[in-house]
Each structure stands twice: as C-alpha cells, then as structure tokens.
PDB file of C-alpha atoms in Angstrom:
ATOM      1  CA  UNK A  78     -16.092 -14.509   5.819  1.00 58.00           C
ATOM      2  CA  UNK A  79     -13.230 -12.575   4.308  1.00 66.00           C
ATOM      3  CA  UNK A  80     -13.320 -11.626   0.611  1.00 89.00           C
ATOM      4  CA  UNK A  81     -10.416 -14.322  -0.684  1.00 92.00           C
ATOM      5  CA  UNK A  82      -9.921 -12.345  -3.988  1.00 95.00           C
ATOM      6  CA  UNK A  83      -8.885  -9.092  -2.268  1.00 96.00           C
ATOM      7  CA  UNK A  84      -6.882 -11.203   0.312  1.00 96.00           C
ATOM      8  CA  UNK A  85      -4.962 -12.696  -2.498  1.00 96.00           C
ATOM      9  CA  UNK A  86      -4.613  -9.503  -4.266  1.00 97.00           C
ATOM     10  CA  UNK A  87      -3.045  -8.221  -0.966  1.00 97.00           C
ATOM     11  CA  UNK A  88      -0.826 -10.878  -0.608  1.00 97.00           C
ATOM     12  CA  UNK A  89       0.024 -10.307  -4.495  1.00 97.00           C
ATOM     13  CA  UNK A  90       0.907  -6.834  -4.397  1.00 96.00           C
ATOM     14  CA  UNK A  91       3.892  -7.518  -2.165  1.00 95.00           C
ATOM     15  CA  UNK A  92       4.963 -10.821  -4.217  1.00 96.00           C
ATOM     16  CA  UNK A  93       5.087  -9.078  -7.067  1.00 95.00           C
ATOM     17  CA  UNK A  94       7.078  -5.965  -5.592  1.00 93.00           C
ATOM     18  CA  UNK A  95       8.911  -8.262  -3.680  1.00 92.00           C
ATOM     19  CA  UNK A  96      10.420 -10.274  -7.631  1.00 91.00           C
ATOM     20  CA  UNK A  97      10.751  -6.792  -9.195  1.00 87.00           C
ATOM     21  CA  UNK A  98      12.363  -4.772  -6.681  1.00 85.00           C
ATOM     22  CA  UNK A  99      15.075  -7.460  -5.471  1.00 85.00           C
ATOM     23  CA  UNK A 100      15.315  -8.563  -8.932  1.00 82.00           C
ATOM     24  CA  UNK A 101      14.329  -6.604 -11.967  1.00 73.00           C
ATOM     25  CA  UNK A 102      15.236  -3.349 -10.843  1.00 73.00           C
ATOM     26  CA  UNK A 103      17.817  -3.862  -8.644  1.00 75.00           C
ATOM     27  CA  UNK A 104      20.369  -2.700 -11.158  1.00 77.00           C
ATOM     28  CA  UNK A 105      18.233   0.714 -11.977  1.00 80.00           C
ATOM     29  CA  UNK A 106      20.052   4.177 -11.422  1.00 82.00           C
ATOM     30  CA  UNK A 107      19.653   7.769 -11.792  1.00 85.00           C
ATOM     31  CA  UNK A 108      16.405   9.026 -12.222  1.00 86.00           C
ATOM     32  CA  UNK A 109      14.995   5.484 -13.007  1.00 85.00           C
ATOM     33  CA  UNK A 110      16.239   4.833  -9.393  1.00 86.00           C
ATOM     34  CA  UNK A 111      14.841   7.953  -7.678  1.00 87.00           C
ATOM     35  CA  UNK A 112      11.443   7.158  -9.719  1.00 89.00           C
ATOM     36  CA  UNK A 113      11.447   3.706  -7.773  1.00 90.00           C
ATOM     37  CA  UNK A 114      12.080   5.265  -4.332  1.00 89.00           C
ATOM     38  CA  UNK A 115       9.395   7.637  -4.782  1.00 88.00           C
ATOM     39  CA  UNK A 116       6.896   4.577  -5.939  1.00 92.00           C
ATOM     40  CA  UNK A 117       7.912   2.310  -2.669  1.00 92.00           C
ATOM     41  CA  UNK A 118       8.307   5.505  -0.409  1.00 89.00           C
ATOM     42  CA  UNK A 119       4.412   6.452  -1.572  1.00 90.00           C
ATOM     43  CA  UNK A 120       3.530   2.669  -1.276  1.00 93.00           C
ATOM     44  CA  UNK A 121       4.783   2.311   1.995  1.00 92.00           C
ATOM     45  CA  UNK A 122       3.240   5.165   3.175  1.00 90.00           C
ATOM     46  CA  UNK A 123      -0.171   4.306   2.032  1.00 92.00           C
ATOM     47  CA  UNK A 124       0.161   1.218   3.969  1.00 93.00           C
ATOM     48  CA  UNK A 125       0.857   2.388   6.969  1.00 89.00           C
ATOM     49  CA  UNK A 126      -1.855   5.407   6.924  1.00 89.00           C
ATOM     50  CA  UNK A 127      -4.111   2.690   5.576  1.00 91.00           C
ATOM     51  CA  UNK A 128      -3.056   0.506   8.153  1.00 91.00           C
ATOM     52  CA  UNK A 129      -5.147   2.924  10.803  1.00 88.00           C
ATOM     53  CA  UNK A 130      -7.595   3.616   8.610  1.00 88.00           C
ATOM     54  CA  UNK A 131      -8.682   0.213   8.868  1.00 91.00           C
ATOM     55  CA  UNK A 132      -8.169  -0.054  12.393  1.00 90.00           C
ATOM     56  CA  UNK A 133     -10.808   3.170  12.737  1.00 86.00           C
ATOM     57  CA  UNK A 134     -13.163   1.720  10.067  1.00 88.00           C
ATOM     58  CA  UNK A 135     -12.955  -1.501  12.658  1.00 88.00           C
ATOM     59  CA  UNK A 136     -14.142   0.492  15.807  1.00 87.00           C
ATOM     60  CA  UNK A 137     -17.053   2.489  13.290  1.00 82.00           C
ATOM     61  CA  UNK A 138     -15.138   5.415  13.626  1.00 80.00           C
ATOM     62  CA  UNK A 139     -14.776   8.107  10.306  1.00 77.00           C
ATOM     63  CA  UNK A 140     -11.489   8.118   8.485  1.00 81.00           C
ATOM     64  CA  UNK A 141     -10.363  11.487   8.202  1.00 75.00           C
ATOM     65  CA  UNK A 142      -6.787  11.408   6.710  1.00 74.00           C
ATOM     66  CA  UNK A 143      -6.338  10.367   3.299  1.00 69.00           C
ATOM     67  CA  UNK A 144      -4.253   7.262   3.245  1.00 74.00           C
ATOM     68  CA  UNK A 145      -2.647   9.451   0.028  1.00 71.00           C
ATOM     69  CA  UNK A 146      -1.753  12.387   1.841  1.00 68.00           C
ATOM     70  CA  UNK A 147       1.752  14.029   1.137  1.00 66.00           C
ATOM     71  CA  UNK A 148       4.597  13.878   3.438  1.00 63.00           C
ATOM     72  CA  UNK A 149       4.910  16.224   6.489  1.00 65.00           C
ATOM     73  CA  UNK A 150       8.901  17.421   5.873  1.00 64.00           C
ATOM     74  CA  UNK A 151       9.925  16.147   8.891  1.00 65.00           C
ATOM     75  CA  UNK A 152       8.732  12.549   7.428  1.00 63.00           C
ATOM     76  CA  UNK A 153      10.069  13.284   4.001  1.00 60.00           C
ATOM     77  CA  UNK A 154      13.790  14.270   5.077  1.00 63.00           C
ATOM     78  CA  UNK A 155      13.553  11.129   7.411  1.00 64.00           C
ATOM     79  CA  UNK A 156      12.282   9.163   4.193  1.00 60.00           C
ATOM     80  CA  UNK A 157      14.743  10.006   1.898  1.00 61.00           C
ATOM     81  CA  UNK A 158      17.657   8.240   3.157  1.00 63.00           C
ATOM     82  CA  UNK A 159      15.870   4.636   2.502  1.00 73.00           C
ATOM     83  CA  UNK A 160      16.829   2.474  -0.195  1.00 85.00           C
ATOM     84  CA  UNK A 161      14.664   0.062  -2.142  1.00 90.00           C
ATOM     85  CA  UNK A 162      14.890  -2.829  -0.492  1.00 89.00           C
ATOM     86  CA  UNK A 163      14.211  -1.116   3.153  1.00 90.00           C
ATOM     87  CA  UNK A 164      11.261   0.478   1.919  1.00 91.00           C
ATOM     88  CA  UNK A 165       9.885  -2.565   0.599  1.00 93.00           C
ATOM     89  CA  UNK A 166      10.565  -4.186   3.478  1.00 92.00           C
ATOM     90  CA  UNK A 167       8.457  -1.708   5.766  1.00 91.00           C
ATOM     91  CA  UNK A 168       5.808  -1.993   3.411  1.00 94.00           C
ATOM     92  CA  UNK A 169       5.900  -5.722   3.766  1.00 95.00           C
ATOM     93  CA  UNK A 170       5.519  -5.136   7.531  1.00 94.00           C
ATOM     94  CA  UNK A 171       2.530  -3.057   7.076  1.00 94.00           C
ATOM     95  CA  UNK A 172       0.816  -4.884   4.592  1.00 96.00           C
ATOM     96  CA  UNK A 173       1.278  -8.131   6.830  1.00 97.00           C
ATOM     97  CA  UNK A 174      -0.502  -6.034   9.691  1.00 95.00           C
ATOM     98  CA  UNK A 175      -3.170  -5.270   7.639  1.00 95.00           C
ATOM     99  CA  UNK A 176      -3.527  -8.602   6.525  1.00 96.00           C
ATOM    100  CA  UNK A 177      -3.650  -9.446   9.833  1.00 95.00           C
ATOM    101  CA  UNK A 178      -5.997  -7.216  11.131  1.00 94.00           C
ATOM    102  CA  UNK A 179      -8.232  -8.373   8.396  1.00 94.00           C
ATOM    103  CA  UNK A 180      -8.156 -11.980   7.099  1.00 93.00           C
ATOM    104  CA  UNK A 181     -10.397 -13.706   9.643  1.00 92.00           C
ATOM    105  CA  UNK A 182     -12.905 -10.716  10.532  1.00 92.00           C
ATOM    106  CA  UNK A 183     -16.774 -12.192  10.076  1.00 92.00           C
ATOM    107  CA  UNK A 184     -19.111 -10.335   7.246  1.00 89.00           C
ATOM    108  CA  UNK A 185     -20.686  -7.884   9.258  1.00 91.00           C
ATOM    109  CA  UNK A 186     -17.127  -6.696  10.034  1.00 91.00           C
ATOM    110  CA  UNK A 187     -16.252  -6.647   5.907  1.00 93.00           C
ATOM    111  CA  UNK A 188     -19.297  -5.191   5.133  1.00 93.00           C
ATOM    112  CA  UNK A 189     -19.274  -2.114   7.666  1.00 88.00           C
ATOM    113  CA  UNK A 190     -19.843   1.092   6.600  1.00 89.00           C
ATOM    114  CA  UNK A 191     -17.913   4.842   7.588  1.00 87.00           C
ATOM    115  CA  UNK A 192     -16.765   7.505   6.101  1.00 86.00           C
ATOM    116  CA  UNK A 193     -14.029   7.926   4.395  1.00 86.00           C
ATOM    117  CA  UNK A 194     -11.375  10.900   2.324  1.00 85.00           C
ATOM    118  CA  UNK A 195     -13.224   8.998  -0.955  1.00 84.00           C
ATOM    119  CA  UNK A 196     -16.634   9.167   0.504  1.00 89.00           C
ATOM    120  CA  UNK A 197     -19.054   6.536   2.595  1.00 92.00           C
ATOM    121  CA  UNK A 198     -17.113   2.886   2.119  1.00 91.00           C
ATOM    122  CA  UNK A 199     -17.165  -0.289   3.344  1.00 92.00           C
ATOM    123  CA  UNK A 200     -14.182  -2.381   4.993  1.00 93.00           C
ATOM    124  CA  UNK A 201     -14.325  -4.438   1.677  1.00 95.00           C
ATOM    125  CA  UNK A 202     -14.671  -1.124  -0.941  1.00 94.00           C
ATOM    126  CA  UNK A 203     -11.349   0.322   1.104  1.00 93.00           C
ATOM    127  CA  UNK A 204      -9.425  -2.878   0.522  1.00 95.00           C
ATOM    128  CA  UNK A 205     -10.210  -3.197  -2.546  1.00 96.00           C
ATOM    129  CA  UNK A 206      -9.358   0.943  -3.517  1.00 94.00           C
ATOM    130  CA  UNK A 207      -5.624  -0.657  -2.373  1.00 94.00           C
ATOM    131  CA  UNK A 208      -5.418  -3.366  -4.572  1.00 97.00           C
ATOM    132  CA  UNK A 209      -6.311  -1.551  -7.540  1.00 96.00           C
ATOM    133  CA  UNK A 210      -4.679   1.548  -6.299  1.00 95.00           C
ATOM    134  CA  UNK A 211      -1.513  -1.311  -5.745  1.00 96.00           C
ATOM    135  CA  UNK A 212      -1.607  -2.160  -9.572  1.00 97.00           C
ATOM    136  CA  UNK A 213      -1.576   1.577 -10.453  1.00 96.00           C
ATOM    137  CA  UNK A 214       1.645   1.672  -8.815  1.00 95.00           C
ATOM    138  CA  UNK A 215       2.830  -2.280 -10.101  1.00 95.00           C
ATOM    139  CA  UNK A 216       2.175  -1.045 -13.654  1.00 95.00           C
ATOM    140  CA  UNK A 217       4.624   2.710 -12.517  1.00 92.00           C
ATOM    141  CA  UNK A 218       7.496   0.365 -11.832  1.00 91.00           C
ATOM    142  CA  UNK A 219       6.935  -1.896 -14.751  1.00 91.00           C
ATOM    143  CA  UNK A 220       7.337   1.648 -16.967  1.00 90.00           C
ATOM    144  CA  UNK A 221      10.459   2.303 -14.785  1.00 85.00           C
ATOM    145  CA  UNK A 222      11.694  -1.347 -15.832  1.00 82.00           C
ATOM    146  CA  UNK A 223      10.303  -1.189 -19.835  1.00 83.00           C
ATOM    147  CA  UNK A 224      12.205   2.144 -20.351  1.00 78.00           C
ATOM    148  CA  UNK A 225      15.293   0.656 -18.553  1.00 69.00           C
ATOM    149  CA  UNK A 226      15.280  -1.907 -21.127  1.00 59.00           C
TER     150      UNK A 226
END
C-alpha cells in the first residue's frame, strides 16, 4: 500500500507552486524573476531525472545519475528560453507521471531497495528525499516573494 503522506506531499508540492507561481509571483522581475526560473528550471529537472530514477528503482536496477545533476549546455541554452508558467507546467507533467508510476504499487514495491547518487534507498526514502527536497525549494520562492514585498 502506498505511503498516503508522501503521496499527498507530492500532490502538494505542485498545488502550492501551482498558487504562487500563477499568482504571487507572477508580477516578479529582474533578478527576482531570473531567481524563479532558475528554482522551476532546477525543479523541473529533478522531476524528470527523478522520473527514471524511479522507473530503474522499479525494475531493481542502480540509479546512477543524480536526479540533481547540472545541465548539459545543450539542455541549458534549450532551457533558458522558458518562462514560469511553461516550466511549471512540465514539471506538473512529470510529477503527474511519477505519481502515476507510483500511487497504486503494493509494499514490497515501496519498500525495495537499490542504490542510489545518496547511497542504498528505498522507493519510499527516494520519494520522500523529493518532498523535502520540494520544500527546500517552496521555502526559495517564498524568499523570492518576502523580499519582493
């Protein structure tokens, strides 16, 4: 059976992006802006490298790229171009296919173990590095919005 609370905090992470980016912060500029991109870019990314993580960690297979890796150029220049809203949109899109991947798997499935960039985890222990690693970034974009104000 899935672990509800780091469903929910899954679900959460994109809620709350979701209010602050189309409403809070829409009206940020400058660096404040740039600051934002970067946090969504980063977010974004994560998701989607964690994204096949999980799939790996599914078949027992070893994660070997850090979900936090920097860029490649190529994917930075190609990056750069996206505004808020987009990126939070493809991070909405990967979260949901994690979410999907994940909310119905069985115990055994939760509870596997592989290894990982951050050592020898379980399904569960990697989701829940993203949720908390998700409120690191939350609590960025909150600064962004305090200093705004």
């Amino acid at each position: 059976m899935p672990d509800q609370e780091i469903i929910n905090g899954l679900i959460a992470t994109y809620r709350e992006l979701n209010h602050r980016v189309r409403g809070d912060a829409k009206d940020l500029s400058g660096d404040a802006h740039e600051a934002l991109v970067s946090t969504l870019r980063r977010l974004r990314d994560r998701e989607l490298r964690a994204s096949q993580a999980i799939k790996r960690i599914l078949v027992g297979d070893a994660v070997d790229e850090d979900d936090e890796a920097p860029l490649t150029e190529t994917e930075f220049a190609e990056s750069m171009s996206n505004s808020p809203n987009v990126l939070l949109s493809q991070f909405g899109t990967a979260r949901e296919a994690t979410l999907a991947m994940v909310r119905d798997l069985p115990d055994e499935e939760w509870n596997k173990v592989v290894q990982t960039p951050r050592g020898q985890m379980s399904l569960r222990d990697y989701l829940k590095t993203l949720v908390d690693r998700d409120r690191q970034k939350l609590e960025e974009i909150d600064g962004l919005l305090k200093a705004r104000a």
